Amino acid sequence: MTVNELMTACNFEAVCLPEADREVSGAYIGDLLSWVMGRAQEDNAWVTIMSNVNVIAVASLSDVACVILAEGVNLDDELKATAEQKGINVLKTDLPAFETAQALIGKV
């Protein structure tokens, strides 16, 4: 499933989609950035409530397919521009992190 298809299937909102056709396989949920860096897999959808510049850096280093911001978290305009420049797909949802993870079951 692509990031764009995942967004539609889960009713997530696009924040930044520079590579909407990127394939997603698996998911990782976590907010401790050093932990995510060591454990998230390439092409995962990463669910977090963090929204600082380090999230974009970790997403890039981990080569995740997308970041999903849960619980209504959003990126400011500067971070959106950084994500776009680095080719990081970012989605968001108002769902709590647990329910966001549930929405991914059977899709990634």
Short mmCIF file of C-alpha atoms in Angstrom, two decimals:
data_model
loop_
_atom_site.label_atom_id
_atom_site.label_comp_id
_atom_site.label_asym_id
_atom_site.label_seq_id
_atom_site.Cartn_x
_atom_site.Cartn_y
_atom_site.Cartn_z
CA MET A 1 0.00 0.00 0.00
CA THR A 2 1.29 3.50 -0.78
CA VAL A 3 1.35 6.40 1.65
CA ASN A 4 -1.45 8.04 -0.32
CA GLU A 5 -3.56 4.87 -0.20
CA LEU A 6 -2.88 4.50 3.53
CA MET A 7 -3.94 8.09 4.12
CA THR A 8 -7.22 7.49 2.32
CA ALA A 9 -7.90 4.09 3.91
CA CYS A 10 -7.32 5.41 7.44
CA ASN A 11 -8.87 8.83 6.90
CA PHE A 12 -5.64 10.60 7.84
CA GLU A 13 -4.89 14.14 6.71
CA ALA A 14 -1.93 15.11 4.53
CA VAL A 15 0.53 17.55 6.08
CA CYS A 16 3.29 17.04 3.51
CA LEU A 17 3.39 14.43 0.73
CA PRO A 18 6.49 14.83 -1.43
CA GLU A 19 6.58 11.05 -2.10
CA ALA A 20 2.92 10.03 -1.88
CA ASP A 21 3.49 6.89 -3.99
CA ARG A 22 6.08 5.45 -1.61
CA GLU A 23 5.24 1.93 -0.46
CA VAL A 24 4.55 1.35 3.23
CA SER A 25 5.42 -1.93 4.92
CA GLY A 26 4.94 -2.22 8.64
CA ALA A 27 4.65 0.36 11.35
CA TYR A 28 6.53 1.64 14.35
CA ILE A 29 5.07 3.59 17.25
CA GLY A 30 7.33 5.60 19.53
CA ASP A 31 8.32 9.03 20.80
CA LEU A 32 11.81 8.46 22.17
CA LEU A 33 13.76 9.54 19.11
CA SER A 34 16.95 7.60 19.83
CA TRP A 35 14.84 4.47 20.31
CA VAL A 36 13.00 5.07 17.00
CA MET A 37 16.30 5.60 15.19
CA GLY A 38 17.52 2.20 16.29
CA ARG A 39 14.30 0.25 15.79
CA ALA A 40 12.09 1.72 13.06
CA GLN A 41 12.48 -0.16 9.81
CA GLU A 42 12.86 1.22 6.31
CA ASP A 43 9.42 1.84 4.74
CA ASN A 44 7.58 1.78 8.09
CA ALA A 45 4.79 4.18 8.93
CA TRP A 46 6.01 5.88 12.13
CA VAL A 47 3.34 7.01 14.61
CA THR A 48 4.40 9.74 17.05
CA ILE A 49 3.17 12.78 18.95
CA MET A 50 6.51 14.56 18.59
CA SER A 51 6.61 17.54 16.23
CA ASN A 52 10.05 19.08 16.38
CA VAL A 53 12.81 19.28 13.76
CA ASN A 54 14.41 16.12 15.16
CA VAL A 55 11.40 14.09 14.01
CA ILE A 56 12.19 15.01 10.42
CA ALA A 57 15.87 14.13 10.95
CA VAL A 58 15.04 10.74 12.50
CA ALA A 59 12.51 9.98 9.76
CA SER A 60 15.19 10.70 7.18
CA LEU A 61 17.87 8.64 8.95
CA SER A 62 15.48 5.72 9.50
CA ASP A 63 14.12 6.01 5.94
CA VAL A 64 10.52 5.52 7.07
CA ALA A 65 7.82 5.82 4.42
CA CYS A 66 5.89 8.36 6.44
CA VAL A 67 5.43 9.98 9.80
CA ILE A 68 1.92 9.93 11.24
CA LEU A 69 1.32 12.63 13.82
CA ALA A 70 -1.34 11.42 16.26
CA GLU A 71 -3.55 13.28 18.74
CA GLY A 72 -4.00 16.39 16.58
CA VAL A 73 -0.30 17.27 16.58
CA ASN A 74 0.81 19.35 13.61
CA LEU A 75 4.01 20.77 12.12
CA ASP A 76 4.64 24.47 11.83
CA ASP A 77 5.27 25.92 8.37
CA GLU A 78 9.06 25.82 8.77
CA LEU A 79 9.00 22.10 9.62
CA LYS A 80 6.62 21.38 6.74
CA ALA A 81 9.11 23.04 4.39
CA THR A 82 11.96 20.99 5.88
CA ALA A 83 9.97 17.76 5.49
CA GLU A 84 9.15 18.66 1.88
CA GLN A 85 12.80 19.44 1.13
CA LYS A 86 13.98 16.15 2.64
CA GLY A 87 11.24 14.09 0.94
CA ILE A 88 9.53 13.09 4.20
CA ASN A 89 5.83 12.25 3.96
CA VAL A 90 3.87 13.50 6.97
CA LEU A 91 0.27 12.65 7.79
CA LYS A 92 -1.82 13.60 10.80
CA THR A 93 -4.88 12.47 12.70
CA ASP A 94 -6.82 13.57 15.75
CA LEU A 95 -6.95 9.95 16.93
CA PRO A 96 -4.99 8.95 20.02
CA ALA A 97 -1.78 7.03 19.26
CA PHE A 98 -3.36 3.69 20.24
CA GLU A 99 -6.33 4.18 17.92
CA THR A 100 -4.00 5.37 15.17
CA ALA A 101 -2.08 2.10 15.53
CA GLN A 102 -5.36 0.16 15.41
CA ALA A 103 -6.26 1.91 12.14
CA LEU A 104 -3.06 0.57 10.60
CA ILE A 105 -3.82 -3.08 11.38
CA GLY A 106 -4.29 -5.05 8.18
CA LYS A 107 -3.16 -2.17 6.02
CA VAL A 108 0.63 -2.10 6.47
#
